[in-house]
Structure formats: C-alpha cells, structure tokens
CSV table of C-alpha atoms and ligand atoms in Angstrom, one decimal:
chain,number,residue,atom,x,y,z
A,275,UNK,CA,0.0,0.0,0.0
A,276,UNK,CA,0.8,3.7,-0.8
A,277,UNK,CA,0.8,6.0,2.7
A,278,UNK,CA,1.9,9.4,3.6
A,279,UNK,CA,2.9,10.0,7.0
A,280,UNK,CA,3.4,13.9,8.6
A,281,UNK,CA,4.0,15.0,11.9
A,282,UNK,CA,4.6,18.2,13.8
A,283,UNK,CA,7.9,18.5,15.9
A,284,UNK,CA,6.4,16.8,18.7
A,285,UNK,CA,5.9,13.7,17.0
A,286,UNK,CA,9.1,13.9,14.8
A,287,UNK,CA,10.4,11.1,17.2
A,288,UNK,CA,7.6,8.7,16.7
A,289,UNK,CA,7.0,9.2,13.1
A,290,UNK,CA,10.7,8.8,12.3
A,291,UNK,CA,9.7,4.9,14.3
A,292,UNK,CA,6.5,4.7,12.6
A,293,UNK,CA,7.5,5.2,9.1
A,294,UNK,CA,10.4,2.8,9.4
A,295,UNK,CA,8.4,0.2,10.8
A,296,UNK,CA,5.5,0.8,7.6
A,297,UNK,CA,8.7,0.1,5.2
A,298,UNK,CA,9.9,-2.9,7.4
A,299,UNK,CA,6.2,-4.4,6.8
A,300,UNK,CA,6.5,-3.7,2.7
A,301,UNK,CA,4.5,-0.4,2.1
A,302,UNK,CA,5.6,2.6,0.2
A,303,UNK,CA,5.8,5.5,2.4
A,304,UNK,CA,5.6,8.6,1.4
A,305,UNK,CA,7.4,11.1,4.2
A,306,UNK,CA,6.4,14.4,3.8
A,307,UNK,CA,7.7,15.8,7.0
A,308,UNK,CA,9.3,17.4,9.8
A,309,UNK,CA,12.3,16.2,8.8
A,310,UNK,CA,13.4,17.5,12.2
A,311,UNK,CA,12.8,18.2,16.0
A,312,UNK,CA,12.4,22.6,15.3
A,313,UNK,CA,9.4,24.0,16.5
A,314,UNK,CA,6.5,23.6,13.7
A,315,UNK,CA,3.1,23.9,13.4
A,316,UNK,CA,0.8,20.8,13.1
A,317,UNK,CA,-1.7,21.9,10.1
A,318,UNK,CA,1.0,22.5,8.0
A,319,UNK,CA,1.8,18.6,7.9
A,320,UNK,CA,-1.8,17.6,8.5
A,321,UNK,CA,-2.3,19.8,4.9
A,322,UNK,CA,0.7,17.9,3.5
A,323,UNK,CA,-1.0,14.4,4.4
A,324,UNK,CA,-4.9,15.8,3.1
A,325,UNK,CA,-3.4,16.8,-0.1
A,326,UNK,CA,-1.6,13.4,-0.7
A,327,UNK,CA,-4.6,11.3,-0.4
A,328,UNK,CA,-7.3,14.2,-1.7
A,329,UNK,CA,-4.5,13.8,-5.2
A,330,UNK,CA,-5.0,10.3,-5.4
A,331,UNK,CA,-1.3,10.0,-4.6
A,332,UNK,CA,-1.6,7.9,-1.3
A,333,UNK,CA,-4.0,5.0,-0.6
A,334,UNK,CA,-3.7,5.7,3.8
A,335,UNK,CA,-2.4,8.2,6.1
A,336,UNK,CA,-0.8,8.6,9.1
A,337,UNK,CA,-0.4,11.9,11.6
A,338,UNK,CA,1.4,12.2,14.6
A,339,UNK,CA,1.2,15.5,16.7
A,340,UNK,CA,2.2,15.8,20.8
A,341,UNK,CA,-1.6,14.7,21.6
A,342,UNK,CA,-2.8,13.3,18.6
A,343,UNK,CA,-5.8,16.2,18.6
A,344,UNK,CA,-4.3,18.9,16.4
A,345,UNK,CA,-3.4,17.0,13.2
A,346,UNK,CA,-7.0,15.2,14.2
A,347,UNK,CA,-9.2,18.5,14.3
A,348,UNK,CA,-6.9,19.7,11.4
A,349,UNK,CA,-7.0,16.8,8.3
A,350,UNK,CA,-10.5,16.2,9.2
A,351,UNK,CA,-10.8,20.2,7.5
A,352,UNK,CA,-10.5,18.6,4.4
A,353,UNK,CA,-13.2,17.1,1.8
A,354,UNK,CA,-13.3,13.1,1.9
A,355,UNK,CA,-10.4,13.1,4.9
A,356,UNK,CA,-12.0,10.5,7.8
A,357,UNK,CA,-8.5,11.2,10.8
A,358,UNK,CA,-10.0,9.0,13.8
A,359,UNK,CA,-7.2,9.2,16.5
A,360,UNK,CA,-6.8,5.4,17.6
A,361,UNK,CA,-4.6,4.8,20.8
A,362,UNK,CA,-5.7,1.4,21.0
A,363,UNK,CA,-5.9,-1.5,18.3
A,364,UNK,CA,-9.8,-1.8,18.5
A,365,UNK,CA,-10.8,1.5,17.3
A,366,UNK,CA,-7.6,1.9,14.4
A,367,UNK,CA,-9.0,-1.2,12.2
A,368,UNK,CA,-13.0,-0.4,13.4
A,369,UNK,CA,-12.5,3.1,12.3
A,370,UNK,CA,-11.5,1.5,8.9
A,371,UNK,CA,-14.0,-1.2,8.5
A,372,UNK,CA,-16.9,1.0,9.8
A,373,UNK,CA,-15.8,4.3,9.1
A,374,UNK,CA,-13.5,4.0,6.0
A,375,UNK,CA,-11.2,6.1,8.2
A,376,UNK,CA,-8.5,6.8,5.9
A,377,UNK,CA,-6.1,9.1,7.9
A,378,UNK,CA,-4.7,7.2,11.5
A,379,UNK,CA,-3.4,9.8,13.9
A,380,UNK,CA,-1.3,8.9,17.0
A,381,UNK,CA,-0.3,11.2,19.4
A,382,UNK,CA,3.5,11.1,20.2
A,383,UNK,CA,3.2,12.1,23.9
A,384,UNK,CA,0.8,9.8,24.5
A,385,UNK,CA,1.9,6.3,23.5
A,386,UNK,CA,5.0,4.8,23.1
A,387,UNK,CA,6.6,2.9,20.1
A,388,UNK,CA,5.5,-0.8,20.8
A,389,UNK,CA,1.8,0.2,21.0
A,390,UNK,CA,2.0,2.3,17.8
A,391,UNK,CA,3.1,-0.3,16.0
A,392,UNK,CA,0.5,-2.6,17.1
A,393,UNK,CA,-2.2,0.6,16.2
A,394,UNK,CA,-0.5,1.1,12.8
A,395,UNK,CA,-0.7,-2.5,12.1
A,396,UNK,CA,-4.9,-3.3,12.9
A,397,UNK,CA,-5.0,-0.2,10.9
A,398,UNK,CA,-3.1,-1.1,7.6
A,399,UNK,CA,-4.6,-4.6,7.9
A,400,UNK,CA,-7.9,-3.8,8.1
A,401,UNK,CA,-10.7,-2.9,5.0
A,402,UNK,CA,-14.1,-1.0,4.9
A,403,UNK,CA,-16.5,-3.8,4.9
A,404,UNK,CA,-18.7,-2.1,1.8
A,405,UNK,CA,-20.8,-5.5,1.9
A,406,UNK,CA,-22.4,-4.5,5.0
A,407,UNK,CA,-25.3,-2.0,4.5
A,408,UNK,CA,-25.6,-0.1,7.7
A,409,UNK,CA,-22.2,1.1,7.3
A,410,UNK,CA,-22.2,2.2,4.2
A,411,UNK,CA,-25.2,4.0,5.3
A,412,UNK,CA,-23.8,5.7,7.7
A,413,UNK,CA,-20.9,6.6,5.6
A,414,UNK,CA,-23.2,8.3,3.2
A,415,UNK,CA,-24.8,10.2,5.8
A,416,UNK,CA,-21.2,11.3,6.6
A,417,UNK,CA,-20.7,12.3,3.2
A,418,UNK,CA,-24.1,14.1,2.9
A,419,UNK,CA,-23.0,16.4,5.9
A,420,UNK,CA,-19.9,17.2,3.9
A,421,UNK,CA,-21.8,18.1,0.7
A,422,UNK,CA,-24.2,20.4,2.7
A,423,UNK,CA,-21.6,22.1,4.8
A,424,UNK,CA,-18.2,21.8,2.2
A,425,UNK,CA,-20.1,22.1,-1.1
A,426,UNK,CA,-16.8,22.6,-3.3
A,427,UNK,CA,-16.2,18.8,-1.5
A,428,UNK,CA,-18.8,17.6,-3.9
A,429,UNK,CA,-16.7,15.9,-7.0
A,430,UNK,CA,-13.5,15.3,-5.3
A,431,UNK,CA,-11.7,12.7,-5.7
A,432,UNK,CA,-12.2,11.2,-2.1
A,433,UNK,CA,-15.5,12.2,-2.2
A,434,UNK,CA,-17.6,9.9,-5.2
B,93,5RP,O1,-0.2,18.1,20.3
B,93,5RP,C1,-0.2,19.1,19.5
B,93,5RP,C2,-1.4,19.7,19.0
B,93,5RP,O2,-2.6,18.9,19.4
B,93,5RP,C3,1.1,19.8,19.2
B,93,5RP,O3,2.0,18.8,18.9
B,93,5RP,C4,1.5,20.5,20.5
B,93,5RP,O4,0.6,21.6,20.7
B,93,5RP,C5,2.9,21.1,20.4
B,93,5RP,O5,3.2,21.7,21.6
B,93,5RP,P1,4.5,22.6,21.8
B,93,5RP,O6,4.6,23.7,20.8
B,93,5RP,O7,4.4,23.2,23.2
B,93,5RP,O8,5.7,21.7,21.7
C-alpha cells in the first residue's frame, strides 16, 4: 500500500519509528515531513498528508502530533479526509472497516513505540466492509454532511 505519513515537531520522534516500521512491513511510504525536531506547526503537515490522499497520490495516512488532537481536528478540514485518532488497536481497524477512516493519527506524547506499531498495524490490515449496508449507510450520511456544509467537496476525488 501507498501512505503518507506527517507529523509536527512533537511527534518527529515517533514518526521517524513509525514510518520505518511501515517500510519494514513492505508499504511505500511517502514522508512528507518534519524532517526534524524545530518548533513547527501541526496543520502545515496535516495539509501535506490531506493533499496526498485528496490527489490520489496515497492509498492511507498517518499523523502524529504531541496529543494526537491537532493533526485530528486539522485533516479532518479537508473534503473526503476521515482522521479518527486510535490509541488502541480496537478502534484503528473499526475506524476502517466501519468508518472507511483513511487518515490514522497517533499522538506522540501519549503512547510509546511498541503500541504504535501494534495501532498502525490493525490499521493497515484492516478494510471497509462495503458489503455491510448499515455502514455504508452511515458513511453516506457522513458524506451528505460534507456536501451540505463543504459544497466545493462535492466531485472530489475522495469524495464519489
Ligand atoms: O499536540 C499538539 C497539537 O494537538 C502539538 O504537537 C503541540 O501543541 C505542540 O506543543 P509545543 O509547541 O508546546 O511543543
């Protein structure tokens, strides 16, 4: 699989882990940044990561802030970009098979390496179950709230 991972400086320890653990298991990662520790600001990368999968470019993302909650509220900005922070292995592969969450963001100060891994793997493993009608649904009542309230959404690539 194709993914982009981001983070701010406070989770440029983590992702540095997390991406090289993505190319251990045989994805192509994409690292679009910080490519260092310097103070940065979170929507910059969460922007970076939106655009990536929003192009088509990316299949999943991943986002790592200092809590998780800035790259969160941030990607989730964009048109067809489902971020679910998942700090436990339960809710990253159910955001995916229920949600079609496509962006998986971590927060670095939060958990530590082994668990992200763990996270990052029920997330990359798992698959929207589009057989199952109350999901899909629900996903295109999602999507309905995005029309109404992001009408330039409507069209986008993410977003069919
Ligand atoms: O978690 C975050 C946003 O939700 C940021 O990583 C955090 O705010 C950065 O903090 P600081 O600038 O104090 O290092």
């Amino acid at each position: 699989m194709k993914i982009a991972i981001a983070s701010d400086h406070a989770g440029f320890p983590l992702k540095e882990e997390v991406r090289d653990y993505v190319r251990k298991q045989g994805h192509e990662v994409e690292d679009l940044g910080a490519y260092n520790a310097e103070p940065s600001d979170y929507p910059d990368f969460a922007l970076l990561v939106g655009k990536a999968l929003m192009a088509g470019k990316v299949e999943r993302g991943i986002l790592i802030c200092g809590s998780g909650v800035g790259v969160c509220v941030a990607a989730n900005k964009m048109p067809g970009i489902r971020a679910g922070m998942c700090h436990d292995t339960y809710s990253a592969h159910q955001g995916v098979e229920h949600d079609e969450m496509n962006v998986l963001v971590l927060g670095a100060r939060i958990i530590g390496s082994a668990l992200a891994y763990e996270c990052v793997d029920a997330y990359l493993k798992a698959n929207f179950i589009a057989s199952e009608p109350r999901f899909v649904r629900r996903l295109n009542k999602v999507k309905a709230i995005e029309k109404t309230y992001m009408p330039e959404a409507a069209g986008t690539a993410l977003n069919s």
